[in-house]
């Protein structure tokens, strides 16, 4: 037993120092080592040898992936034996890791299991946080739910009460209508009892005529209302067209007035040819007496445009002044009319007499 423990310890030390040594060992030698280790696990119950053998196998599996494949294919009953024989001997952590490797059958499966466990742990923590948060806000949610439920129940009760009142009102109106119809029939029967037999035919004919007139009146009113409702879109379109036309005509009138107000100067009216020749001779004589320096055509055009601009500004100012004067005259006429209307009132005449008498007395004093 001591020799076997020493051999297993030496092998463990070699693997701890250099884990890549297994890649230089042939597969048959690895199988021999595994046979020896598994034999020691089956043959002895010494915890020292079992712990060392488990550690050696774990190091071989982690550092050399073909070893895991050999264990999974050649030793299929190893996992149940290890679980049954060596659980609870003080090295459960190493044993559980070796069994995980054997169950996963590859190192990639081990990494996937680790990721899976990490994901499960994260999901459990997140669900726990969500549950605690939900439990924390649960009283507020319950209060809000109760409030909304009570409000909805009150609205439903009010709606049902309103429906009940409407039904009751309809029933009352129906009863009143039946009662009024019954009273009318009774009065009609009473009148028919009073009327002589010779006048009965005439009375019935008049009743039919009145009934027909009433039916025709109701029908004509309904037909006219229907026709009016059908004509509403056309009326709206007509009103819109009238408004648009009025606005366009107003705009065109403004543009026309503005164009006429700033029209260029066209010279004096009623100018005859002899008068034009006479004025032309006077201008030529004045130019000869008062010669001016030569001006370029560009300068002349520039002065002409300036003159036209100044003339347009003057005409615009004159038009505005005329409008303001017309407004003032209209306002003065309106004020004078109001004063005349006020002075024609009787009580105002008396007050005016009193005011004039008081003024005369003050002047005499």
Short mmCIF file of C-alpha atoms in Angstrom, two decimals:
data_model
loop_
_atom_site.label_atom_id
_atom_site.label_comp_id
_atom_site.label_asym_id
_atom_site.label_seq_id
_atom_site.Cartn_x
_atom_site.Cartn_y
_atom_site.Cartn_z
CA UNK A 1 0.00 0.00 0.00
CA UNK A 2 2.79 2.40 0.89
CA UNK A 3 4.55 1.67 -2.41
CA UNK A 4 1.39 2.36 -4.36
CA UNK A 5 0.83 5.61 -2.46
CA UNK A 6 4.42 6.69 -3.16
CA UNK A 7 4.08 5.94 -6.88
CA UNK A 8 0.84 7.86 -7.16
CA UNK A 9 2.35 10.80 -5.22
CA UNK A 10 5.39 10.84 -7.55
CA UNK A 11 3.09 10.88 -10.60
CA UNK A 12 1.07 13.72 -9.05
CA UNK A 13 4.23 15.75 -8.47
CA UNK A 14 5.37 15.21 -12.06
CA UNK A 15 2.03 16.44 -13.43
CA UNK A 16 1.99 19.44 -11.11
CA UNK A 17 5.46 20.44 -12.26
CA UNK A 18 4.88 19.91 -16.01
CA UNK A 19 1.39 19.26 -17.30
CA UNK A 20 2.45 19.09 -20.96
CA UNK A 21 4.45 15.91 -20.38
CA UNK A 22 1.43 13.81 -21.34
CA UNK A 23 1.53 15.06 -24.93
CA UNK A 24 4.91 13.32 -25.35
CA UNK A 25 3.59 10.01 -23.96
CA UNK A 26 2.00 7.43 -26.22
CA UNK A 27 -1.63 6.46 -25.85
CA UNK A 28 -0.91 2.91 -24.69
CA UNK A 29 1.25 4.19 -21.84
CA UNK A 30 -1.53 6.58 -20.83
CA UNK A 31 -3.94 3.64 -20.82
CA UNK A 32 -1.51 1.69 -18.57
CA UNK A 33 -1.36 4.62 -16.11
CA UNK A 34 -5.15 4.92 -16.09
CA UNK A 35 -5.51 1.15 -15.56
CA UNK A 36 -3.19 1.34 -12.58
CA UNK A 37 -4.98 4.32 -11.04
CA UNK A 38 -8.45 2.82 -11.51
CA UNK A 39 -7.25 -0.51 -10.13
CA UNK A 40 -6.00 1.24 -6.99
CA UNK A 41 -9.39 2.97 -6.63
CA UNK A 42 -11.18 -0.39 -6.95
CA UNK A 43 -8.73 -2.43 -4.84
CA UNK A 44 -8.14 -0.18 -1.84
CA UNK A 45 -10.20 1.96 0.49
CA UNK A 46 -7.32 4.06 1.75
CA UNK A 47 -8.37 7.74 1.54
CA UNK A 48 -4.79 8.90 0.90
CA UNK A 49 -4.39 6.70 -2.18
CA UNK A 50 -7.94 7.54 -3.31
CA UNK A 51 -7.42 11.30 -2.95
CA UNK A 52 -4.07 11.19 -4.76
CA UNK A 53 -5.45 9.02 -7.56
CA UNK A 54 -8.43 11.32 -8.03
CA UNK A 55 -6.16 14.39 -8.20
CA UNK A 56 -3.86 12.66 -10.73
CA UNK A 57 -6.80 11.73 -12.94
CA UNK A 58 -8.20 15.27 -12.66
CA UNK A 59 -4.87 16.80 -13.71
CA UNK A 60 -4.61 14.40 -16.64
CA UNK A 61 -8.15 15.20 -17.82
CA UNK A 62 -7.67 18.98 -17.57
CA UNK A 63 -4.25 19.04 -19.25
CA UNK A 64 -4.74 16.27 -21.84
CA UNK A 65 -8.13 16.10 -23.61
CA UNK A 66 -7.56 12.61 -25.19
CA UNK A 67 -7.39 11.19 -21.66
CA UNK A 68 -11.01 12.30 -21.09
CA UNK A 69 -12.04 10.56 -24.28
CA UNK A 70 -10.31 7.34 -23.16
CA UNK A 71 -12.01 7.45 -19.78
CA UNK A 72 -15.45 8.04 -21.33
CA UNK A 73 -15.11 5.25 -23.90
CA UNK A 74 -13.16 2.55 -22.00
CA UNK A 75 -14.42 3.02 -18.42
CA UNK A 76 -18.18 3.59 -18.71
CA UNK A 77 -19.03 2.47 -15.16
CA UNK A 78 -16.45 4.70 -13.51
CA UNK A 79 -18.80 7.58 -12.56
CA UNK A 80 -21.32 5.48 -10.58
CA UNK A 81 -18.47 3.66 -8.79
CA UNK A 82 -16.71 6.88 -7.78
CA UNK A 83 -19.95 8.39 -6.58
CA UNK A 84 -20.84 5.34 -4.55
CA UNK A 85 -17.37 4.42 -3.21
CA UNK A 86 -15.52 7.68 -2.64
CA UNK A 87 -18.18 10.27 -1.79
CA UNK A 88 -17.78 11.82 1.68
CA UNK A 89 -14.08 10.89 2.12
CA UNK A 90 -12.76 14.48 2.44
CA UNK A 91 -11.96 15.23 -1.22
CA UNK A 92 -15.47 15.74 -2.59
CA UNK A 93 -14.49 18.90 -4.47
CA UNK A 94 -11.88 17.15 -6.65
CA UNK A 95 -14.22 14.20 -7.07
CA UNK A 96 -17.11 16.40 -8.19
CA UNK A 97 -14.89 18.19 -10.72
CA UNK A 98 -13.71 14.84 -12.17
CA UNK A 99 -17.27 13.58 -12.37
CA UNK A 100 -18.35 16.79 -14.13
CA UNK A 101 -15.63 16.21 -16.71
CA UNK A 102 -16.74 12.66 -17.19
CA UNK A 103 -20.41 13.58 -17.49
CA UNK A 104 -19.72 16.42 -19.93
CA UNK A 105 -17.42 14.15 -22.05
CA UNK A 106 -15.36 17.12 -23.25
CA UNK A 107 -13.71 20.28 -22.00
CA UNK A 108 -16.03 22.32 -24.25
CA UNK A 109 -19.00 20.79 -22.48
CA UNK A 110 -17.47 21.85 -19.15
CA UNK A 111 -17.18 25.46 -20.30
CA UNK A 112 -20.75 25.35 -21.58
CA UNK A 113 -21.93 24.00 -18.23
CA UNK A 114 -20.06 26.81 -16.46
CA UNK A 115 -21.72 29.38 -18.71
CA UNK A 116 -25.08 27.71 -18.16
CA UNK A 117 -24.68 27.80 -14.39
CA UNK A 118 -23.54 31.43 -14.52
CA UNK A 119 -26.58 32.31 -16.66
CA UNK A 120 -28.87 30.48 -14.24
CA UNK A 121 -27.30 32.34 -11.32
CA UNK A 122 -27.72 35.72 -13.05
CA UNK A 123 -31.32 34.93 -13.98
CA UNK A 124 -32.09 33.84 -10.42
CA UNK A 125 -30.57 37.05 -9.02
CA UNK A 126 -32.53 39.17 -11.53
CA UNK A 127 -35.80 37.39 -10.77
CA UNK A 128 -35.18 37.82 -7.06
CA UNK A 129 -34.57 41.54 -7.57
CA UNK A 130 -37.71 41.89 -9.67
CA UNK A 131 -39.74 39.99 -7.08
CA UNK A 132 -38.44 42.16 -4.22
CA UNK A 133 -39.17 45.30 -6.23
CA UNK A 134 -42.67 44.06 -7.06
CA UNK A 135 -43.33 43.17 -3.43
CA UNK A 136 -42.07 46.59 -2.36
CA UNK A 137 -44.48 48.43 -4.66
CA UNK A 138 -47.29 45.93 -4.19
CA UNK A 139 -49.24 48.02 -1.58
CA UNK A 140 -49.27 51.05 -3.90
CA UNK A 141 -50.34 48.91 -6.83
CA UNK A 142 -53.08 47.30 -4.78
CA UNK A 143 -54.28 50.71 -3.59
CA UNK A 144 -54.33 52.03 -7.16
CA UNK A 145 -56.12 48.92 -8.36
CA UNK A 146 -58.74 49.22 -5.64
CA UNK A 147 -59.25 52.90 -6.38
CA UNK A 148 -59.67 52.26 -10.10
CA UNK A 149 -62.00 49.36 -9.41
CA UNK A 150 -64.16 51.49 -7.10
CA UNK A 151 -64.21 54.33 -9.65
CA UNK A 152 -65.18 51.91 -12.41
CA UNK A 153 -67.88 50.38 -10.22
CA UNK A 154 -69.26 53.84 -9.41
CA UNK A 155 -69.27 54.78 -13.10
CA UNK A 156 -71.06 51.56 -13.92
CA UNK A 157 -73.62 52.18 -11.18
CA UNK A 158 -74.16 55.74 -12.43
CA UNK A 159 -74.58 54.46 -15.97
CA UNK A 160 -77.09 51.86 -14.86
CA UNK A 161 -78.94 54.46 -12.79
CA UNK A 162 -79.05 56.81 -15.77
CA UNK A 163 -80.35 54.03 -18.00
CA UNK A 164 -82.97 53.17 -15.43
CA UNK A 165 -84.07 56.81 -15.20
CA UNK A 166 -84.24 57.06 -18.98
CA UNK A 167 -86.31 53.89 -19.17
CA UNK A 168 -88.59 55.22 -16.44
CA UNK A 169 -88.94 58.53 -18.29
CA UNK A 170 -89.77 56.73 -21.53
CA UNK A 171 -92.33 54.63 -19.71
CA UNK A 172 -93.91 57.72 -18.14
CA UNK A 173 -94.03 59.48 -21.51
CA UNK A 174 -95.60 56.42 -23.08
CA UNK A 175 -98.21 56.26 -20.33
CA UNK A 176 -98.97 59.97 -20.71
CA UNK A 177 -99.26 59.57 -24.46
CA UNK A 178 -101.66 56.66 -24.07
CA UNK A 179 -103.62 58.58 -21.45
CA UNK A 180 -103.85 61.66 -23.69
CA UNK A 181 -104.93 59.48 -26.61
CA UNK A 182 -107.56 57.82 -24.46
CA UNK A 183 -108.88 61.19 -23.27
CA UNK A 184 -108.93 62.43 -26.87
CA UNK A 185 -110.88 59.38 -27.95
CA UNK A 186 -113.31 59.85 -25.08
CA UNK A 187 -113.83 63.52 -25.96
CA UNK A 188 -114.28 62.56 -29.59
CA UNK A 189 -116.88 59.97 -28.64
CA UNK A 190 -118.61 62.53 -26.44
CA UNK A 191 -118.72 65.01 -29.31
CA UNK A 192 -120.00 62.31 -31.66
CA UNK A 193 -122.81 61.57 -29.20
CA UNK A 194 -123.77 65.25 -29.11
CA UNK A 195 -123.65 65.74 -32.90
CA UNK A 196 -126.93 64.88 -34.66
CA UNK A 197 -127.00 61.94 -37.03
CA UNK A 198 -127.55 64.18 -40.02
CA UNK A 199 -124.26 66.08 -39.30
CA UNK A 200 -122.18 62.96 -38.58
CA UNK A 201 -121.03 62.45 -42.17
CA UNK A 202 -119.93 66.06 -42.46
CA UNK A 203 -118.05 65.86 -39.14
CA UNK A 204 -116.21 62.69 -40.16
CA UNK A 205 -115.25 64.27 -43.48
CA UNK A 206 -113.83 67.31 -41.69
CA UNK A 207 -111.84 65.06 -39.33
CA UNK A 208 -110.38 63.17 -42.28
CA UNK A 209 -109.47 66.46 -43.97
CA UNK A 210 -107.70 67.75 -40.83
CA UNK A 211 -105.86 64.43 -40.41
CA UNK A 212 -104.75 64.49 -44.04
CA UNK A 213 -103.54 68.09 -43.69
CA UNK A 214 -101.57 67.19 -40.57
CA UNK A 215 -99.94 64.19 -42.28
CA UNK A 216 -99.10 66.29 -45.34
CA UNK A 217 -97.63 69.03 -43.15
CA UNK A 218 -95.38 66.57 -41.33
CA UNK A 219 -94.30 64.90 -44.56
CA UNK A 220 -93.57 68.19 -46.34
CA UNK A 221 -91.57 69.42 -43.37
CA UNK A 222 -89.50 66.23 -43.34
CA UNK A 223 -88.90 66.43 -47.09
CA UNK A 224 -87.85 70.08 -46.91
CA UNK A 225 -85.45 69.38 -44.03
CA UNK A 226 -83.94 66.49 -45.98
CA UNK A 227 -83.55 68.66 -49.09
CA UNK A 228 -81.98 71.45 -47.04
CA UNK A 229 -79.48 69.03 -45.48
CA UNK A 230 -78.58 67.78 -48.95
CA UNK A 231 -78.06 71.37 -50.16
CA UNK A 232 -75.82 72.36 -47.24
CA UNK A 233 -72.52 71.42 -49.00
CA UNK A 234 -73.53 73.39 -52.10
CA UNK A 235 -74.44 76.40 -49.95
CA UNK A 236 -71.09 76.20 -48.17
CA UNK A 237 -69.29 76.07 -51.53
CA UNK A 238 -71.32 79.04 -52.80
CA UNK A 239 -70.50 81.12 -49.68
CA UNK A 240 -66.84 80.20 -49.96
CA UNK A 241 -66.83 81.21 -53.64
CA UNK A 242 -68.48 84.54 -52.79
CA UNK A 243 -65.89 85.24 -50.08
CA UNK A 244 -63.01 84.33 -52.39
CA UNK A 245 -64.40 86.49 -55.22
CA UNK A 246 -64.90 89.43 -52.87
CA UNK A 247 -61.32 89.13 -51.62
CA UNK A 248 -59.93 88.84 -55.16
CA UNK A 249 -61.93 91.86 -56.39
CA UNK A 250 -60.78 93.89 -53.40
CA UNK A 251 -57.17 92.92 -54.06
CA UNK A 252 -57.44 93.79 -57.76
CA UNK A 253 -59.06 97.12 -56.93
CA UNK A 254 -56.21 97.94 -54.55
CA UNK A 255 -53.64 97.05 -57.17
CA UNK A 256 -55.46 99.14 -59.77
CA UNK A 257 -55.62 102.17 -57.44
CA UNK A 258 -51.96 101.78 -56.56
CA UNK A 259 -51.00 101.55 -60.22
CA UNK A 260 -53.02 104.65 -61.07
CA UNK A 261 -51.58 106.58 -58.12
CA UNK A 262 -47.95 105.96 -59.14
CA UNK A 263 -48.45 106.27 -62.92
CA UNK A 264 -45.61 108.15 -64.69
CA UNK A 265 -46.05 111.76 -65.62
CA UNK A 266 -47.56 112.12 -69.11
CA UNK A 267 -47.28 115.84 -69.56
CA UNK A 268 -49.95 118.54 -69.61
CA UNK A 269 -53.29 117.86 -71.25
CA UNK A 270 -54.80 119.77 -74.20
CA UNK A 271 -51.37 120.69 -75.55
CA UNK A 272 -51.62 121.73 -79.24
CA UNK A 273 -48.87 121.52 -81.83
CA UNK A 274 -48.30 125.31 -82.13
CA UNK A 275 -48.07 125.60 -78.37
CA UNK A 276 -45.61 122.68 -78.31
CA UNK A 277 -43.44 124.36 -80.99
CA UNK A 278 -43.52 127.62 -79.06
CA UNK A 279 -42.42 125.93 -75.86
CA UNK A 280 -39.74 124.05 -77.73
CA UNK A 281 -38.35 127.34 -79.14
CA UNK A 282 -38.28 128.87 -75.64
CA UNK A 283 -36.41 125.85 -74.29
CA UNK A 284 -33.84 126.03 -77.11
CA UNK A 285 -33.31 129.76 -76.54
CA UNK A 286 -32.82 129.18 -72.81
CA UNK A 287 -30.33 126.41 -73.47
CA UNK A 288 -28.35 128.65 -75.80
CA UNK A 289 -28.24 131.41 -73.23
CA UNK A 290 -27.35 129.07 -70.37
CA UNK A 291 -25.14 126.33 -71.74
CA UNK A 292 -24.34 123.39 -69.46
CA UNK A 293 -21.47 121.00 -69.37
CA UNK A 294 -21.65 117.78 -71.36
CA UNK A 295 -23.12 114.88 -69.35
CA UNK A 296 -22.68 111.25 -70.28
CA UNK A 297 -25.61 109.06 -71.23
CA UNK A 298 -25.19 106.86 -68.13
CA UNK A 299 -25.32 109.91 -65.86
CA UNK A 300 -28.43 111.14 -67.68
CA UNK A 301 -30.16 107.78 -67.27
CA UNK A 302 -29.23 107.72 -63.60
CA UNK A 303 -30.69 111.20 -63.02
CA UNK A 304 -33.78 110.24 -64.95
CA UNK A 305 -34.33 107.15 -62.78
CA UNK A 306 -33.76 109.24 -59.62
CA UNK A 307 -36.28 111.78 -60.83
CA UNK A 308 -38.84 109.09 -61.60
CA UNK A 309 -38.32 107.57 -58.16
CA UNK A 310 -38.74 110.93 -56.41
CA UNK A 311 -41.87 111.61 -58.46
CA UNK A 312 -43.33 108.21 -57.51
CA UNK A 313 -42.63 108.87 -53.82
CA UNK A 314 -44.29 112.27 -54.07
CA UNK A 315 -47.39 110.78 -55.73
CA UNK A 316 -47.64 108.09 -53.03
CA UNK A 317 -47.34 110.68 -50.25
CA UNK A 318 -49.98 112.80 -51.97
CA UNK A 319 -52.33 109.82 -52.19
CA UNK A 320 -51.86 109.07 -48.48
CA UNK A 321 -52.48 112.71 -47.59
CA UNK A 322 -55.67 112.71 -49.65
CA UNK A 323 -56.88 109.56 -47.87
CA UNK A 324 -56.17 111.06 -44.45
CA UNK A 325 -57.97 114.25 -45.42
CA UNK A 326 -60.99 112.24 -46.61
CA UNK A 327 -61.04 110.32 -43.32
CA UNK A 328 -60.89 113.57 -41.37
CA UNK A 329 -63.75 115.05 -43.39
CA UNK A 330 -65.85 111.89 -42.90
CA UNK A 331 -65.16 111.95 -39.15
CA UNK A 332 -66.10 115.64 -38.90
CA UNK A 333 -69.32 115.01 -40.85
CA UNK A 334 -70.17 112.09 -38.52
CA UNK A 335 -69.53 114.24 -35.44
CA UNK A 336 -71.65 117.09 -36.80
CA UNK A 337 -74.51 114.67 -37.55
CA UNK A 338 -74.38 113.25 -34.03
CA UNK A 339 -74.39 116.77 -32.56
CA UNK A 340 -77.42 117.75 -34.63
CA UNK A 341 -79.29 114.61 -33.57
CA UNK A 342 -78.51 115.25 -29.94
CA UNK A 343 -79.57 118.88 -30.12
CA UNK A 344 -82.94 117.94 -31.62
CA UNK A 345 -84.00 116.00 -28.49
CA UNK A 346 -86.60 117.72 -26.24
CA UNK A 347 -84.94 117.05 -22.89
CA UNK A 348 -81.63 118.27 -24.28
CA UNK A 349 -83.36 121.49 -25.35
CA UNK A 350 -84.65 122.03 -21.81
CA UNK A 351 -81.22 121.37 -20.34
CA UNK A 352 -79.73 123.79 -22.83
CA UNK A 353 -82.25 126.46 -21.77
CA UNK A 354 -81.43 125.86 -18.10
CA UNK A 355 -77.72 126.09 -18.81
CA UNK A 356 -78.22 129.34 -20.79
CA UNK A 357 -80.39 130.85 -18.00
CA UNK A 358 -77.83 129.94 -15.37
CA UNK A 359 -75.08 131.42 -17.48
CA UNK A 360 -77.15 134.65 -17.97
CA UNK A 361 -77.77 134.96 -14.24
CA UNK A 362 -74.09 134.50 -13.47
CA UNK A 363 -73.17 137.16 -15.99
CA UNK A 364 -75.75 139.59 -14.53
CA UNK A 365 -74.42 139.09 -11.00
#
